[in-house]
Amino acid sequence: GNSVTQMEGPVTLSEEAFLTINCTYTATGYPSLFWYVQYPGEGLQLLLKATKADDKGSNKGFEATYRKETTSFHLEKGSVQVSDSAVYFCALRGGGSEKLVFGKGTKLTVNP
Amino acid sequence: DAGVIQSPRHEVTEMGQEVTLRCKPISGHNSLFWYRQTMMRGLELLIYFNNNVPIDDSGMPEDRFSAKMPNASFSTLKIQPSEPRDSAVYFCASSYTGGPVETQYFGPGTRLLVL
């Protein structure tokens, strides 16, 4: 079945550091890929998405590229801010299904 | 414009009591999802509806859990009887099925504590 594996947290960075959170997936066909972010005490919000190979999703300085050859969708940001502190979830939606399959989440803390 | 609305935001109850969680999806959305989030198990899909019809309830833990969607603007998740292991944050999400890539929008969640 479909599954998502993302790097274990927590991740602690200083402000303006470079961020990478790894995400790899297993799926049949051509899934759509997502990154969601959850700020403390809130629900999940869509951060970015990509629907086909080599697509790059981007939002708020975050980027992720759909790599079919490595089945990956790593999240990157060049310079993190304290306000980026949150839990980040990688997810996929398999072809023909409405169900999202989530990774376990990676907690990011950015210190000033 | 209002997002997904959930109530109550917090619920504390005693073991054995009935708990009802409520969700109002975004107007115009035709799919609704119930999730449970715990530290141990992460985010789990419990059930989802399309056009008010349950499509997949394979994630519902056991018969103590039930969900209904009587109309396009309202859904409930009921636990009867509740147990301490049901303590979690329950999220409702909605989406419009039919667009180019369906995006799920999450509510703020209901934090349930069963004593």
mmCIF file of C-alpha atoms in Angstrom:
data_model
loop_
_atom_site.group_PDB
_atom_site.id
_atom_site.type_symbol
_atom_site.label_atom_id
_atom_site.label_comp_id
_atom_site.label_asym_id
_atom_site.label_seq_id
_atom_site.Cartn_x
_atom_site.Cartn_y
_atom_site.Cartn_z
ATOM 1 C CA GLY A 1 0.000 0.000 0.000
ATOM 2 C CA ASN A 2 0.861 3.658 -0.082
ATOM 3 C CA SER A 3 3.160 4.994 2.610
ATOM 4 C CA VAL A 4 5.220 8.039 3.515
ATOM 5 C CA THR A 5 8.460 8.109 5.477
ATOM 6 C CA GLN A 6 9.840 11.374 6.772
ATOM 7 C CA MET A 7 12.881 12.122 8.849
ATOM 8 C CA GLU A 8 12.608 11.769 12.570
ATOM 9 C CA GLY A 9 12.615 14.922 14.612
ATOM 10 C CA PRO A 10 12.879 17.039 16.441
ATOM 11 C CA VAL A 11 14.958 19.451 14.394
ATOM 12 C CA THR A 12 16.400 22.514 16.106
ATOM 13 C CA LEU A 13 17.949 25.331 14.074
ATOM 14 C CA SER A 14 19.101 28.862 14.569
ATOM 15 C CA GLU A 15 17.361 31.680 12.755
ATOM 16 C CA GLU A 16 18.533 32.098 9.140
ATOM 17 C CA ALA A 17 19.824 28.526 8.936
ATOM 18 C CA PHE A 18 19.070 26.267 5.967
ATOM 19 C CA LEU A 19 16.342 23.693 6.437
ATOM 20 C CA THR A 20 15.871 20.291 4.843
ATOM 21 C CA ILE A 21 13.269 17.785 5.950
ATOM 22 C CA ASN A 22 13.478 14.531 4.034
ATOM 23 C CA CYS A 23 10.418 12.711 2.761
ATOM 24 C CA THR A 24 10.244 9.549 0.683
ATOM 25 C CA TYR A 25 7.180 7.681 -0.446
ATOM 26 C CA THR A 26 5.938 4.341 -1.700
ATOM 27 C CA ALA A 27 2.946 4.368 -4.004
ATOM 28 C CA THR A 28 1.509 2.750 -7.072
ATOM 29 C CA GLY A 29 0.900 4.929 -10.053
ATOM 30 C CA TYR A 30 1.447 8.664 -9.915
ATOM 31 C CA PRO A 31 0.464 10.158 -6.569
ATOM 32 C CA SER A 32 0.060 13.815 -5.706
ATOM 33 C CA LEU A 33 2.411 14.976 -2.942
ATOM 34 C CA PHE A 34 1.846 17.523 -0.195
ATOM 35 C CA TRP A 35 3.503 19.243 2.714
ATOM 36 C CA TYR A 36 1.252 20.340 5.542
ATOM 37 C CA VAL A 37 2.269 22.475 8.534
ATOM 38 C CA GLN A 38 0.748 22.427 12.004
ATOM 39 C CA TYR A 39 1.393 25.378 14.303
ATOM 40 C CA PRO A 40 0.963 24.835 18.046
ATOM 41 C CA GLY A 41 -2.663 24.364 19.023
ATOM 42 C CA GLU A 42 -3.941 24.536 15.462
ATOM 43 C CA GLY A 43 -5.070 22.248 12.696
ATOM 44 C CA LEU A 44 -2.998 21.317 9.672
ATOM 45 C CA GLN A 45 -2.571 23.841 6.878
ATOM 46 C CA LEU A 46 -1.508 23.059 3.346
ATOM 47 C CA LEU A 47 1.977 24.475 2.771
ATOM 48 C CA LEU A 48 2.647 23.326 -0.792
ATOM 49 C CA LYS A 49 1.881 20.572 -3.243
ATOM 50 C CA ALA A 50 3.030 18.943 -6.490
ATOM 51 C CA THR A 51 1.032 16.752 -8.797
ATOM 52 C CA LYS A 52 3.521 15.239 -11.228
ATOM 53 C CA ALA A 53 7.172 14.372 -11.608
ATOM 54 C CA ASP A 54 9.609 17.310 -11.611
ATOM 55 C CA ASP A 55 6.936 19.723 -10.395
ATOM 56 C CA LYS A 56 8.180 22.141 -7.759
ATOM 57 C CA GLY A 57 5.782 23.323 -5.099
ATOM 58 C CA SER A 58 6.620 26.539 -3.288
ATOM 59 C CA ASN A 59 5.094 28.805 -0.663
ATOM 60 C CA LYS A 60 6.371 31.219 2.013
ATOM 61 C CA GLY A 61 9.986 30.532 1.013
ATOM 62 C CA PHE A 62 9.568 26.766 1.287
ATOM 63 C CA GLU A 63 10.135 24.522 -1.712
ATOM 64 C CA ALA A 64 9.849 20.836 -2.555
ATOM 65 C CA THR A 65 10.440 19.049 -5.854
ATOM 66 C CA TYR A 66 8.622 15.880 -6.873
ATOM 67 C CA ARG A 67 11.395 13.400 -7.707
ATOM 68 C CA LYS A 68 9.967 10.250 -9.192
ATOM 69 C CA GLU A 69 13.346 8.602 -9.753
ATOM 70 C CA THR A 70 14.158 8.771 -6.039
ATOM 71 C CA THR A 71 10.511 8.731 -4.853
ATOM 72 C CA SER A 72 11.219 11.785 -2.754
ATOM 73 C CA PHE A 73 9.661 15.150 -1.921
ATOM 74 C CA HIS A 74 12.123 16.857 0.408
ATOM 75 C CA LEU A 75 11.141 20.162 1.995
ATOM 76 C CA GLU A 76 13.693 23.011 1.923
ATOM 77 C CA LYS A 77 13.949 26.593 3.014
ATOM 78 C CA GLY A 78 16.996 28.760 2.608
ATOM 79 C CA SER A 79 16.636 30.877 5.736
ATOM 80 C CA VAL A 80 14.283 29.845 8.528
ATOM 81 C CA GLN A 81 12.594 32.222 10.947
ATOM 82 C CA VAL A 82 11.395 31.755 14.503
ATOM 83 C CA SER A 83 7.835 31.865 13.153
ATOM 84 C CA ASP A 84 8.532 28.688 11.134
ATOM 85 C CA SER A 85 8.585 26.651 14.342
ATOM 86 C CA ALA A 86 5.904 24.014 13.822
ATOM 87 C CA VAL A 87 5.339 20.374 12.939
ATOM 88 C CA TYR A 88 5.672 19.529 9.247
ATOM 89 C CA PHE A 89 3.864 16.608 7.636
ATOM 90 C CA CYS A 90 4.581 15.043 4.275
ATOM 91 C CA ALA A 91 1.582 13.380 2.634
ATOM 92 C CA LEU A 92 0.507 11.699 -0.565
ATOM 93 C CA ARG A 93 -2.766 11.061 -2.317
ATOM 94 C CA GLY A 94 -2.771 8.032 -4.571
ATOM 95 C CA GLY A 95 -4.350 8.093 -7.983
ATOM 96 C CA GLY A 96 -8.096 7.574 -7.855
ATOM 97 C CA SER A 97 -8.343 7.938 -4.097
ATOM 98 C CA GLU A 98 -9.309 10.894 -1.957
ATOM 99 C CA LYS A 99 -7.442 9.539 1.051
ATOM 100 C CA LEU A 100 -4.313 11.309 2.231
ATOM 101 C CA VAL A 101 -1.538 9.181 3.696
ATOM 102 C CA PHE A 102 0.586 11.163 6.154
ATOM 103 C CA GLY A 103 4.075 10.761 7.484
ATOM 104 C CA LYS A 104 4.568 10.920 11.242
ATOM 105 C CA GLY A 105 5.555 14.567 11.241
ATOM 106 C CA THR A 106 8.784 16.412 11.989
ATOM 107 C CA LYS A 107 8.877 19.017 14.716
ATOM 108 C CA LEU A 108 10.964 22.068 13.870
ATOM 109 C CA THR A 109 12.123 24.566 16.466
ATOM 110 C CA VAL A 110 13.890 27.726 15.328
ATOM 111 C CA ASN A 111 15.764 29.677 17.976
ATOM 112 C CA PRO A 112 16.529 33.407 17.687
ATOM 113 C CA ASP B 1 -14.816 33.308 4.641
ATOM 114 C CA ALA B 2 -15.194 30.694 7.351
ATOM 115 C CA GLY B 3 -13.027 27.621 7.341
ATOM 116 C CA VAL B 4 -13.922 24.240 8.754
ATOM 117 C CA ILE B 5 -15.653 24.701 12.088
ATOM 118 C CA GLN B 6 -15.412 22.150 14.873
ATOM 119 C CA SER B 7 -17.069 22.036 18.257
ATOM 120 C CA PRO B 8 -16.356 21.740 21.050
ATOM 121 C CA ARG B 9 -12.717 22.802 20.986
ATOM 122 C CA HIS B 10 -12.043 20.999 24.246
ATOM 123 C CA GLU B 11 -13.912 18.159 25.924
ATOM 124 C CA VAL B 12 -13.197 16.481 29.233
ATOM 125 C CA THR B 13 -15.370 13.532 30.145
ATOM 126 C CA GLU B 14 -15.367 10.454 32.292
ATOM 127 C CA MET B 15 -14.925 6.926 31.076
ATOM 128 C CA GLY B 16 -18.184 5.408 29.945
ATOM 129 C CA GLN B 17 -19.800 8.662 28.911
ATOM 130 C CA GLU B 18 -20.990 9.424 25.408
ATOM 131 C CA VAL B 19 -19.013 12.023 23.471
ATOM 132 C CA THR B 20 -20.230 13.806 20.341
ATOM 133 C CA LEU B 21 -17.903 15.861 18.180
ATOM 134 C CA ARG B 22 -19.299 18.181 15.537
ATOM 135 C CA CYS B 23 -18.021 19.524 12.260
ATOM 136 C CA LYS B 24 -19.235 22.068 9.730
ATOM 137 C CA PRO B 25 -17.309 21.781 6.460
ATOM 138 C CA ILE B 26 -16.503 24.638 4.116
ATOM 139 C CA SER B 27 -19.522 25.581 2.068
ATOM 140 C CA GLY B 28 -19.419 23.959 -1.373
ATOM 141 C CA HIS B 29 -17.101 21.162 -0.352
ATOM 142 C CA ASN B 30 -18.429 17.670 -1.005
ATOM 143 C CA SER B 31 -15.931 15.483 0.863
ATOM 144 C CA LEU B 32 -15.450 15.335 4.610
ATOM 145 C CA PHE B 33 -12.791 13.529 6.609
ATOM 146 C CA TRP B 34 -12.405 12.666 10.296
ATOM 147 C CA TYR B 35 -8.880 12.176 11.668
ATOM 148 C CA ARG B 36 -7.450 11.321 15.051
ATOM 149 C CA GLN B 37 -4.036 12.542 16.189
ATOM 150 C CA THR B 38 -2.038 11.030 19.057
ATOM 151 C CA MET B 39 1.620 11.101 19.968
ATOM 152 C CA MET B 40 1.915 7.351 19.628
ATOM 153 C CA ARG B 41 0.072 6.793 16.344
ATOM 154 C CA GLY B 42 0.364 10.137 14.612
ATOM 155 C CA LEU B 43 -2.438 11.234 12.305
ATOM 156 C CA GLU B 44 -4.953 8.532 11.408
ATOM 157 C CA LEU B 45 -7.885 8.751 9.016
ATOM 158 C CA LEU B 46 -10.984 7.384 10.707
ATOM 159 C CA ILE B 47 -13.650 7.800 8.046
ATOM 160 C CA TYR B 48 -14.493 9.913 5.058
ATOM 161 C CA PHE B 49 -17.686 10.902 3.279
ATOM 162 C CA ASN B 50 -18.344 11.977 -0.272
ATOM 163 C CA ASN B 51 -21.647 13.704 -1.021
ATOM 164 C CA ASN B 52 -22.794 12.763 2.503
ATOM 165 C CA VAL B 53 -22.205 9.046 1.907
ATOM 166 C CA PRO B 54 -19.572 7.146 3.931
ATOM 167 C CA ILE B 55 -16.961 5.890 1.489
ATOM 168 C CA ASP B 56 -14.290 4.365 3.686
ATOM 169 C CA ASP B 57 -14.646 3.665 7.399
ATOM 170 C CA SER B 58 -11.820 1.185 7.645
ATOM 171 C CA GLY B 59 -10.002 3.445 10.083
ATOM 172 C CA MET B 60 -12.788 3.488 12.655
ATOM 173 C CA PRO B 61 -11.276 1.740 15.671
ATOM 174 C CA GLU B 62 -14.260 -0.253 16.820
ATOM 175 C CA ASP B 63 -18.000 -0.287 17.218
ATOM 176 C CA ARG B 64 -17.853 2.342 19.922
ATOM 177 C CA PHE B 65 -17.158 4.883 17.203
ATOM 178 C CA SER B 66 -19.797 6.045 14.745
ATOM 179 C CA ALA B 67 -20.020 8.939 12.307
ATOM 180 C CA LYS B 68 -22.889 10.523 10.445
ATOM 181 C CA MET B 69 -23.334 13.182 7.836
ATOM 182 C CA PRO B 70 -27.051 14.002 7.615
ATOM 183 C CA ASN B 71 -26.494 16.880 5.192
ATOM 184 C CA ALA B 72 -23.762 18.686 3.308
ATOM 185 C CA SER B 73 -23.102 21.161 6.087
ATOM 186 C CA PHE B 74 -22.877 18.994 9.187
ATOM 187 C CA SER B 75 -21.207 15.856 10.472
ATOM 188 C CA THR B 76 -20.842 14.180 13.840
ATOM 189 C CA LEU B 77 -18.401 11.704 15.303
ATOM 190 C CA LYS B 78 -19.737 9.873 18.322
ATOM 191 C CA ILE B 79 -17.938 7.711 20.854
ATOM 192 C CA GLN B 80 -20.101 5.576 23.110
ATOM 193 C CA PRO B 81 -18.928 4.517 25.621
ATOM 194 C CA SER B 82 -15.737 6.532 25.796
ATOM 195 C CA GLU B 83 -12.491 5.100 27.195
ATOM 196 C CA PRO B 84 -9.251 6.757 28.351
ATOM 197 C CA ARG B 85 -7.428 5.450 25.259
ATOM 198 C CA ASP B 86 -9.748 7.585 23.124
ATOM 199 C CA SER B 87 -8.010 10.703 24.435
ATOM 200 C CA ALA B 88 -6.631 12.496 21.383
ATOM 201 C CA VAL B 89 -7.114 15.479 19.130
ATOM 202 C CA TYR B 90 -9.840 14.849 16.557
ATOM 203 C CA PHE B 91 -9.691 16.808 13.318
ATOM 204 C CA CYS B 92 -12.304 17.292 10.674
ATOM 205 C CA ALA B 93 -11.241 18.255 7.152
ATOM 206 C CA SER B 94 -13.157 19.002 3.988
ATOM 207 C CA SER B 95 -12.365 19.246 0.301
ATOM 208 C CA TYR B 96 -14.002 19.706 -3.060
ATOM 209 C CA THR B 97 -13.760 16.594 -5.181
ATOM 210 C CA GLY B 98 -13.754 17.477 -8.825
ATOM 211 C CA GLY B 99 -11.058 20.108 -8.996
ATOM 212 C CA PRO B 100 -7.632 19.576 -10.514
ATOM 213 C CA VAL B 101 -6.024 18.504 -7.254
ATOM 214 C CA GLU B 102 -8.231 18.151 -4.241
ATOM 215 C CA THR B 103 -6.855 19.962 -1.214
ATOM 216 C CA GLN B 104 -8.068 19.110 2.253
ATOM 217 C CA TYR B 105 -8.738 21.992 4.631
ATOM 218 C CA PHE B 106 -8.515 21.156 8.302
ATOM 219 C CA GLY B 107 -10.471 22.491 11.226
ATOM 220 C CA PRO B 108 -8.800 23.545 14.490
ATOM 221 C CA GLY B 109 -9.518 20.197 16.143
ATOM 222 C CA THR B 110 -11.278 18.974 19.273
ATOM 223 C CA ARG B 111 -9.032 18.013 22.169
ATOM 224 C CA LEU B 112 -10.674 15.126 23.961
ATOM 225 C CA LEU B 113 -9.611 13.914 27.385
ATOM 226 C CA VAL B 114 -11.320 10.860 28.822
ATOM 227 C CA LEU B 115 -10.639 10.360 32.506
#
